[in-house]
Amino acid sequence: MLYRERTVDTPHGPVDTPTLFPVRNVGKRSSDNTPGYTDRIPDLQTALVNTRAIKNNRPQWERLTGDHELRSEMDATAETVVFADSGGFDFEESDPDVSAVEIVEAQETIGADFLGTVDLPLSRENRRAENQRRIDESTRLALEASDAHDGDGHLIASVHGYDPETIENGIEYLEANGKFDGYAVGSLVPIRTDYERVTKLIIAARRATEKHLHVYGLGGITYQPLLLYLGVDSFDSTAFIQSAAQRNYLSPGHGCQPIAEIEGLDRLPCPCPTCKDSTLSEIRADRTLLTRHNLWALVTELRRFRFAVAADRDMEEYLDMRFAGNPVANRAYQTAKQQIRRLT
């Protein structure tokens, strides 16, 4: 297994990895439904924000360039470690409307601890030439960010590709020509159901660098154990928000369950503070409560993995059991296991 634990020093304090960066919707005008959590979950002093959305929200941007702090704006503790991506997901069908230098300046202004470079996501529907153009442009923008960055935050270059060689070559080229503190693999969300392909891309990235490795968009309850097994240092997720919006209840080991289909219970089995203090009917009626529980479920998944490692459990036996109920994910895990055994 490639799992590893490290402590990364940031301008807002150390962060133990592997870790989850919950996506905060700060900057978005209509969907700021991420409830505060940093004062409730002690080991989750992290957040991922969209730099472009914050910069484009003019009233908010004027406050942040005045005397307001981003973490106060998010109702988060002052020690919260923030990963600010570029908002590249907004460029799925267009080119960026902001420069690499402008994004770095904005990330430094809001006090980001991890700065994600401007990137152009790929699509499986694109022609090969268009995806290659997007890979080349993302590489060029990452190198511009490298030239512009002179702050204390960690600069994380975005890399894209739908085959392992492209991922490896991209990281090696950026490492040779820029100054980066780590790399983030993007464009995986559109192919997330292709577990085997995704795991091969992540193994390629892990093999190409010993630096910090982030994976964009796959920190949901099924993918988390795979990412940990593959040695990913951090990942982000909107799964807790999206599942609550669809009225789904997340449960480690069981995936998601429509909460409307849970009947005959007054209390749910999860011991998190939300489920401990609220009845099923209260959680069913309150989207914020459901969102808070779902975030606790993601944290519990991470804690379980850490516990199994600390207890010196046979992790492959643990994951064999963990994925037994998901044939598709299990095939990807078994393939990854064979690849990793050849690496170690």
PDB file of C-alpha atoms in Angstrom, residues 27-212:
ATOM      1  CA  GLY A  27     -18.390  33.399  -3.098  1.00  0.00           C
ATOM      2  CA  LYS A  28     -21.301  31.608  -4.731  1.00  0.00           C
ATOM      3  CA  ARG A  29     -24.344  33.854  -4.622  1.00  0.00           C
ATOM      4  CA  SER A  30     -27.146  31.288  -4.559  1.00  0.00           C
ATOM      5  CA  SER A  31     -25.920  28.090  -2.926  1.00  0.00           C
ATOM      6  CA  ASP A  32     -23.947  28.872   0.205  1.00  0.00           C
ATOM      7  CA  ASN A  33     -25.271  25.813   2.006  1.00  0.00           C
ATOM      8  CA  THR A  34     -22.042  24.592   3.596  1.00  0.00           C
ATOM      9  CA  PRO A  35     -22.767  24.829   7.331  1.00  0.00           C
ATOM     10  CA  GLY A  36     -20.012  25.822   9.726  1.00  0.00           C
ATOM     11  CA  TYR A  37     -18.061  22.817  10.980  1.00  0.00           C
ATOM     12  CA  THR A  38     -14.542  23.820  12.028  1.00  0.00           C
ATOM     13  CA  ASP A  39     -15.679  24.521  15.604  1.00  0.00           C
ATOM     14  CA  ARG A  40     -17.542  21.176  15.708  1.00  0.00           C
ATOM     15  CA  ILE A  41     -15.124  18.686  14.131  1.00  0.00           C
ATOM     16  CA  PRO A  42     -11.715  19.075  15.802  1.00  0.00           C
ATOM     17  CA  ASP A  43      -9.705  17.204  13.160  1.00  0.00           C
ATOM     18  CA  LEU A  44     -11.258  19.036  10.221  1.00  0.00           C
ATOM     19  CA  GLN A  45      -9.654  22.482  10.267  1.00  0.00           C
ATOM     20  CA  THR A  46      -9.562  22.551   6.465  1.00  0.00           C
ATOM     21  CA  ALA A  47     -11.599  23.987   3.602  1.00  0.00           C
ATOM     22  CA  LEU A  48     -11.412  24.301  -0.177  1.00  0.00           C
ATOM     23  CA  VAL A  49     -12.674  27.502  -1.813  1.00  0.00           C
ATOM     24  CA  ASN A  50     -13.131  28.698  -5.393  1.00  0.00           C
ATOM     25  CA  THR A  51     -10.832  31.706  -5.943  1.00  0.00           C
ATOM     26  CA  ARG A  52     -12.599  32.877  -9.110  1.00  0.00           C
ATOM     27  CA  ALA A  53     -16.022  32.815  -7.417  1.00  0.00           C
ATOM     28  CA  ILE A  54     -14.719  34.880  -4.502  1.00  0.00           C
ATOM     29  CA  LYS A  55     -12.983  37.372  -6.803  1.00  0.00           C
ATOM     30  CA  ASN A  56     -16.099  37.751  -8.989  1.00  0.00           C
ATOM     31  CA  ASN A  57     -18.388  38.399  -6.007  1.00  0.00           C
ATOM     32  CA  ARG A  58     -17.688  42.122  -5.935  1.00  0.00           C
ATOM     33  CA  PRO A  59     -19.257  43.016  -2.531  1.00  0.00           C
ATOM     34  CA  GLN A  60     -17.438  40.116  -0.911  1.00  0.00           C
ATOM     35  CA  TRP A  61     -14.178  40.879  -2.703  1.00  0.00           C
ATOM     36  CA  GLU A  62     -14.332  44.506  -1.513  1.00  0.00           C
ATOM     37  CA  ARG A  63     -14.772  43.293   2.070  1.00  0.00           C
ATOM     38  CA  LEU A  64     -11.845  40.871   1.751  1.00  0.00           C
ATOM     39  CA  THR A  65      -9.578  43.539   0.305  1.00  0.00           C
ATOM     40  CA  GLY A  66     -10.685  45.819   3.162  1.00  0.00           C
ATOM     41  CA  ASP A  67     -10.646  44.738   6.778  1.00  0.00           C
ATOM     42  CA  HIS A  68     -12.491  41.386   6.590  1.00  0.00           C
ATOM     43  CA  GLU A  69     -10.797  38.003   6.890  1.00  0.00           C
ATOM     44  CA  LEU A  70     -11.753  35.083   4.648  1.00  0.00           C
ATOM     45  CA  ARG A  71     -12.042  32.704   7.580  1.00  0.00           C
ATOM     46  CA  SER A  72     -14.399  35.064   9.385  1.00  0.00           C
ATOM     47  CA  GLU A  73     -16.434  35.355   6.160  1.00  0.00           C
ATOM     48  CA  MET A  74     -16.700  31.528   6.171  1.00  0.00           C
ATOM     49  CA  ASP A  75     -17.630  31.310   9.873  1.00  0.00           C
ATOM     50  CA  ALA A  76     -14.482  29.217  10.300  1.00  0.00           C
ATOM     51  CA  THR A  77     -11.778  29.278  12.952  1.00  0.00           C
ATOM     52  CA  ALA A  78      -8.731  31.498  12.411  1.00  0.00           C
ATOM     53  CA  GLU A  79      -6.540  28.374  12.183  1.00  0.00           C
ATOM     54  CA  THR A  80      -8.470  26.886   9.257  1.00  0.00           C
ATOM     55  CA  VAL A  81      -6.091  25.743   6.507  1.00  0.00           C
ATOM     56  CA  VAL A  82      -7.520  26.866   3.164  1.00  0.00           C
ATOM     57  CA  PHE A  83      -6.913  25.298  -0.242  1.00  0.00           C
ATOM     58  CA  ALA A  84      -7.915  27.852  -2.895  1.00  0.00           C
ATOM     59  CA  ASP A  85      -8.374  26.308  -6.316  1.00  0.00           C
ATOM     60  CA  SER A  86      -8.669  28.418  -9.450  1.00  0.00           C
ATOM     61  CA  GLY A  87     -12.303  27.644 -10.177  1.00  0.00           C
ATOM     62  CA  GLY A  88     -11.195  25.646 -13.204  1.00  0.00           C
ATOM     63  CA  PHE A  89     -14.360  23.550 -13.098  1.00  0.00           C
ATOM     64  CA  ASP A  90     -16.101  26.662 -14.495  1.00  0.00           C
ATOM     65  CA  PHE A  91     -13.919  26.373 -17.619  1.00  0.00           C
ATOM     66  CA  GLU A  92     -15.180  22.992 -18.798  1.00  0.00           C
ATOM     67  CA  GLU A  93     -16.520  24.495 -22.021  1.00  0.00           C
ATOM     68  CA  SER A  94     -14.544  27.714 -22.334  1.00  0.00           C
ATOM     69  CA  ASP A  95     -11.133  29.226 -21.861  1.00  0.00           C
ATOM     70  CA  PRO A  96     -10.270  31.035 -18.599  1.00  0.00           C
ATOM     71  CA  ASP A  97     -11.473  34.610 -18.189  1.00  0.00           C
ATOM     72  CA  VAL A  98      -8.777  35.303 -15.618  1.00  0.00           C
ATOM     73  CA  SER A  99      -4.980  35.129 -15.873  1.00  0.00           C
ATOM     74  CA  ALA A 100      -2.656  32.882 -13.899  1.00  0.00           C
ATOM     75  CA  VAL A 101      -1.090  35.952 -12.270  1.00  0.00           C
ATOM     76  CA  GLU A 102      -4.479  37.407 -11.227  1.00  0.00           C
ATOM     77  CA  ILE A 103      -5.452  34.125  -9.568  1.00  0.00           C
ATOM     78  CA  VAL A 104      -2.165  33.865  -7.645  1.00  0.00           C
ATOM     79  CA  GLU A 105      -2.547  37.463  -6.451  1.00  0.00           C
ATOM     80  CA  ALA A 106      -6.134  36.771  -5.345  1.00  0.00           C
ATOM     81  CA  GLN A 107      -5.107  33.570  -3.541  1.00  0.00           C
ATOM     82  CA  GLU A 108      -2.359  35.410  -1.691  1.00  0.00           C
ATOM     83  CA  THR A 109      -4.784  38.253  -0.837  1.00  0.00           C
ATOM     84  CA  ILE A 110      -7.282  35.908   0.836  1.00  0.00           C
ATOM     85  CA  GLY A 111      -4.531  34.105   2.757  1.00  0.00           C
ATOM     86  CA  ALA A 112      -4.685  30.724   1.045  1.00  0.00           C
ATOM     87  CA  ASP A 113      -2.383  28.028   2.412  1.00  0.00           C
ATOM     88  CA  PHE A 114      -2.522  25.883  -0.732  1.00  0.00           C
ATOM     89  CA  LEU A 115      -2.789  27.657  -4.117  1.00  0.00           C
ATOM     90  CA  GLY A 116      -4.146  25.659  -7.066  1.00  0.00           C
ATOM     91  CA  THR A 117      -3.059  26.848 -10.510  1.00  0.00           C
ATOM     92  CA  VAL A 118      -5.482  27.850 -13.278  1.00  0.00           C
ATOM     93  CA  ASP A 119      -6.476  24.836 -15.333  1.00  0.00           C
ATOM     94  CA  LEU A 120      -8.762  23.758 -18.149  1.00  0.00           C
ATOM     95  CA  PRO A 121     -10.550  20.485 -17.318  1.00  0.00           C
ATOM     96  CA  LEU A 122     -10.779  17.731 -19.909  1.00  0.00           C
ATOM     97  CA  SER A 123     -13.909  15.994 -21.099  1.00  0.00           C
ATOM     98  CA  ARG A 124     -14.352  12.490 -22.454  1.00  0.00           C
ATOM     99  CA  GLU A 125     -16.619  14.055 -25.111  1.00  0.00           C
ATOM    100  CA  ASN A 126     -13.849  16.326 -26.408  1.00  0.00           C
ATOM    101  CA  ARG A 127     -11.803  15.410 -29.455  1.00  0.00           C
ATOM    102  CA  ARG A 128      -8.290  14.224 -28.565  1.00  0.00           C
ATOM    103  CA  ALA A 129      -6.755  17.387 -30.058  1.00  0.00           C
ATOM    104  CA  GLU A 130      -8.932  19.638 -27.903  1.00  0.00           C
ATOM    105  CA  ASN A 131      -8.038  17.755 -24.727  1.00  0.00           C
ATOM    106  CA  GLN A 132      -4.345  17.962 -25.658  1.00  0.00           C
ATOM    107  CA  ARG A 133      -4.689  21.735 -26.199  1.00  0.00           C
ATOM    108  CA  ARG A 134      -6.222  22.010 -22.745  1.00  0.00           C
ATOM    109  CA  ILE A 135      -3.410  19.977 -21.186  1.00  0.00           C
ATOM    110  CA  ASP A 136      -0.803  22.207 -22.868  1.00  0.00           C
ATOM    111  CA  GLU A 137      -2.585  25.392 -21.803  1.00  0.00           C
ATOM    112  CA  SER A 138      -2.933  24.206 -18.183  1.00  0.00           C
ATOM    113  CA  THR A 139       0.808  23.459 -18.155  1.00  0.00           C
ATOM    114  CA  ARG A 140       1.625  26.920 -19.520  1.00  0.00           C
ATOM    115  CA  LEU A 141      -0.624  28.582 -16.913  1.00  0.00           C
ATOM    116  CA  ALA A 142       0.975  26.560 -14.106  1.00  0.00           C
ATOM    117  CA  LEU A 143       4.426  27.782 -15.148  1.00  0.00           C
ATOM    118  CA  GLU A 144       3.145  31.389 -15.211  1.00  0.00           C
ATOM    119  CA  ALA A 145       1.850  30.880 -11.674  1.00  0.00           C
ATOM    120  CA  SER A 146       5.261  29.541 -10.651  1.00  0.00           C
ATOM    121  CA  ASP A 147       6.904  32.741 -11.913  1.00  0.00           C
ATOM    122  CA  ALA A 148       4.326  34.926 -10.119  1.00  0.00           C
ATOM    123  CA  HIS A 149       4.197  33.164  -6.749  1.00  0.00           C
ATOM    124  CA  ASP A 150       6.412  34.610  -4.021  1.00  0.00           C
ATOM    125  CA  GLY A 151       4.286  34.063  -0.910  1.00  0.00           C
ATOM    126  CA  ASP A 152       4.424  31.495   1.893  1.00  0.00           C
ATOM    127  CA  GLY A 153       1.556  29.315   0.690  1.00  0.00           C
ATOM    128  CA  HIS A 154       2.145  25.998  -1.081  1.00  0.00           C
ATOM    129  CA  LEU A 155       1.782  26.253  -4.868  1.00  0.00           C
ATOM    130  CA  ILE A 156       0.044  23.145  -6.235  1.00  0.00           C
ATOM    131  CA  ALA A 157       0.197  22.641 -10.013  1.00  0.00           C
ATOM    132  CA  SER A 158      -2.858  21.135 -11.674  1.00  0.00           C
ATOM    133  CA  VAL A 159      -2.172  18.221 -14.020  1.00  0.00           C
ATOM    134  CA  HIS A 160      -4.546  16.547 -16.429  1.00  0.00           C
ATOM    135  CA  GLY A 161      -4.552  13.505 -18.670  1.00  0.00           C
ATOM    136  CA  TYR A 162      -6.582  10.434 -19.455  1.00  0.00           C
ATOM    137  CA  ASP A 163      -3.640   8.032 -19.696  1.00  0.00           C
ATOM    138  CA  PRO A 164      -0.859   7.346 -17.153  1.00  0.00           C
ATOM    139  CA  GLU A 165       1.961   8.447 -19.489  1.00  0.00           C
ATOM    140  CA  THR A 166       0.457  11.910 -19.913  1.00  0.00           C
ATOM    141  CA  ILE A 167       0.123  12.337 -16.147  1.00  0.00           C
ATOM    142  CA  GLU A 168       3.703  11.209 -15.516  1.00  0.00           C
ATOM    143  CA  ASN A 169       5.126  13.351 -18.320  1.00  0.00           C
ATOM    144  CA  GLY A 170       3.133  16.385 -17.163  1.00  0.00           C
ATOM    145  CA  ILE A 171       4.449  16.197 -13.601  1.00  0.00           C
ATOM    146  CA  GLU A 172       8.028  15.581 -14.735  1.00  0.00           C
ATOM    147  CA  TYR A 173       7.902  18.561 -17.140  1.00  0.00           C
ATOM    148  CA  LEU A 174       6.485  20.902 -14.491  1.00  0.00           C
ATOM    149  CA  GLU A 175       9.027  19.697 -11.943  1.00  0.00           C
ATOM    150  CA  ALA A 176      11.878  20.411 -14.379  1.00  0.00           C
ATOM    151  CA  ASN A 177      10.658  23.852 -15.446  1.00  0.00           C
ATOM    152  CA  GLY A 178       8.875  25.405 -12.450  1.00  0.00           C
ATOM    153  CA  LYS A 179       8.856  25.611  -8.669  1.00  0.00           C
ATOM    154  CA  PHE A 180       5.958  23.738  -7.144  1.00  0.00           C
ATOM    155  CA  ASP A 181       5.227  22.335  -3.687  1.00  0.00           C
ATOM    156  CA  GLY A 182       2.963  19.619  -5.018  1.00  0.00           C
ATOM    157  CA  TYR A 183       0.589  18.515  -7.739  1.00  0.00           C
ATOM    158  CA  ALA A 184      -3.165  18.058  -8.076  1.00  0.00           C
ATOM    159  CA  VAL A 185      -4.781  15.626 -10.499  1.00  0.00           C
ATOM    160  CA  GLY A 186      -7.905  17.049 -12.134  1.00  0.00           C
ATOM    161  CA  SER A 187     -10.511  16.032 -14.727  1.00  0.00           C
ATOM    162  CA  LEU A 188     -11.319  12.801 -12.869  1.00  0.00           C
ATOM    163  CA  VAL A 189     -14.930  13.637 -11.980  1.00  0.00           C
ATOM    164  CA  PRO A 190     -16.253  13.018 -15.540  1.00  0.00           C
ATOM    165  CA  ILE A 191     -14.683   9.513 -15.482  1.00  0.00           C
ATOM    166  CA  ARG A 192     -15.256   8.720 -11.789  1.00  0.00           C
ATOM    167  CA  THR A 193     -17.369   5.636 -12.533  1.00  0.00           C
ATOM    168  CA  ASP A 194     -14.380   4.158 -14.440  1.00  0.00           C
ATOM    169  CA  TYR A 195     -12.646   3.147 -11.203  1.00  0.00           C
ATOM    170  CA  GLU A 196      -9.839   1.150 -12.860  1.00  0.00           C
ATOM    171  CA  ARG A 197      -8.825   4.013 -15.137  1.00  0.00           C
ATOM    172  CA  VAL A 198      -8.923   6.524 -12.303  1.00  0.00           C
ATOM    173  CA  THR A 199      -6.760   4.362 -10.028  1.00  0.00           C
ATOM    174  CA  LYS A 200      -4.163   3.900 -12.795  1.00  0.00           C
ATOM    175  CA  LEU A 201      -3.960   7.685 -13.291  1.00  0.00           C
ATOM    176  CA  ILE A 202      -3.501   8.289  -9.572  1.00  0.00           C
ATOM    177  CA  ILE A 203      -0.813   5.607  -9.274  1.00  0.00           C
ATOM    178  CA  ALA A 204       1.004   7.258 -12.189  1.00  0.00           C
ATOM    179  CA  ALA A 205       0.916  10.607 -10.386  1.00  0.00           C
ATOM    180  CA  ARG A 206       2.064   9.096  -7.103  1.00  0.00           C
ATOM    181  CA  ARG A 207       4.905   7.319  -8.892  1.00  0.00           C
ATOM    182  CA  ALA A 208       5.997  10.574 -10.599  1.00  0.00           C
ATOM    183  CA  THR A 209       6.461  12.661  -7.444  1.00  0.00           C
ATOM    184  CA  GLU A 210       7.187  12.396  -3.734  1.00  0.00           C
ATOM    185  CA  LYS A 211       5.750  15.877  -3.222  1.00  0.00           C
ATOM    186  CA  HIS A 212       2.243  16.628  -1.935  1.00  0.00           C
TER     187      HIS A 212
END
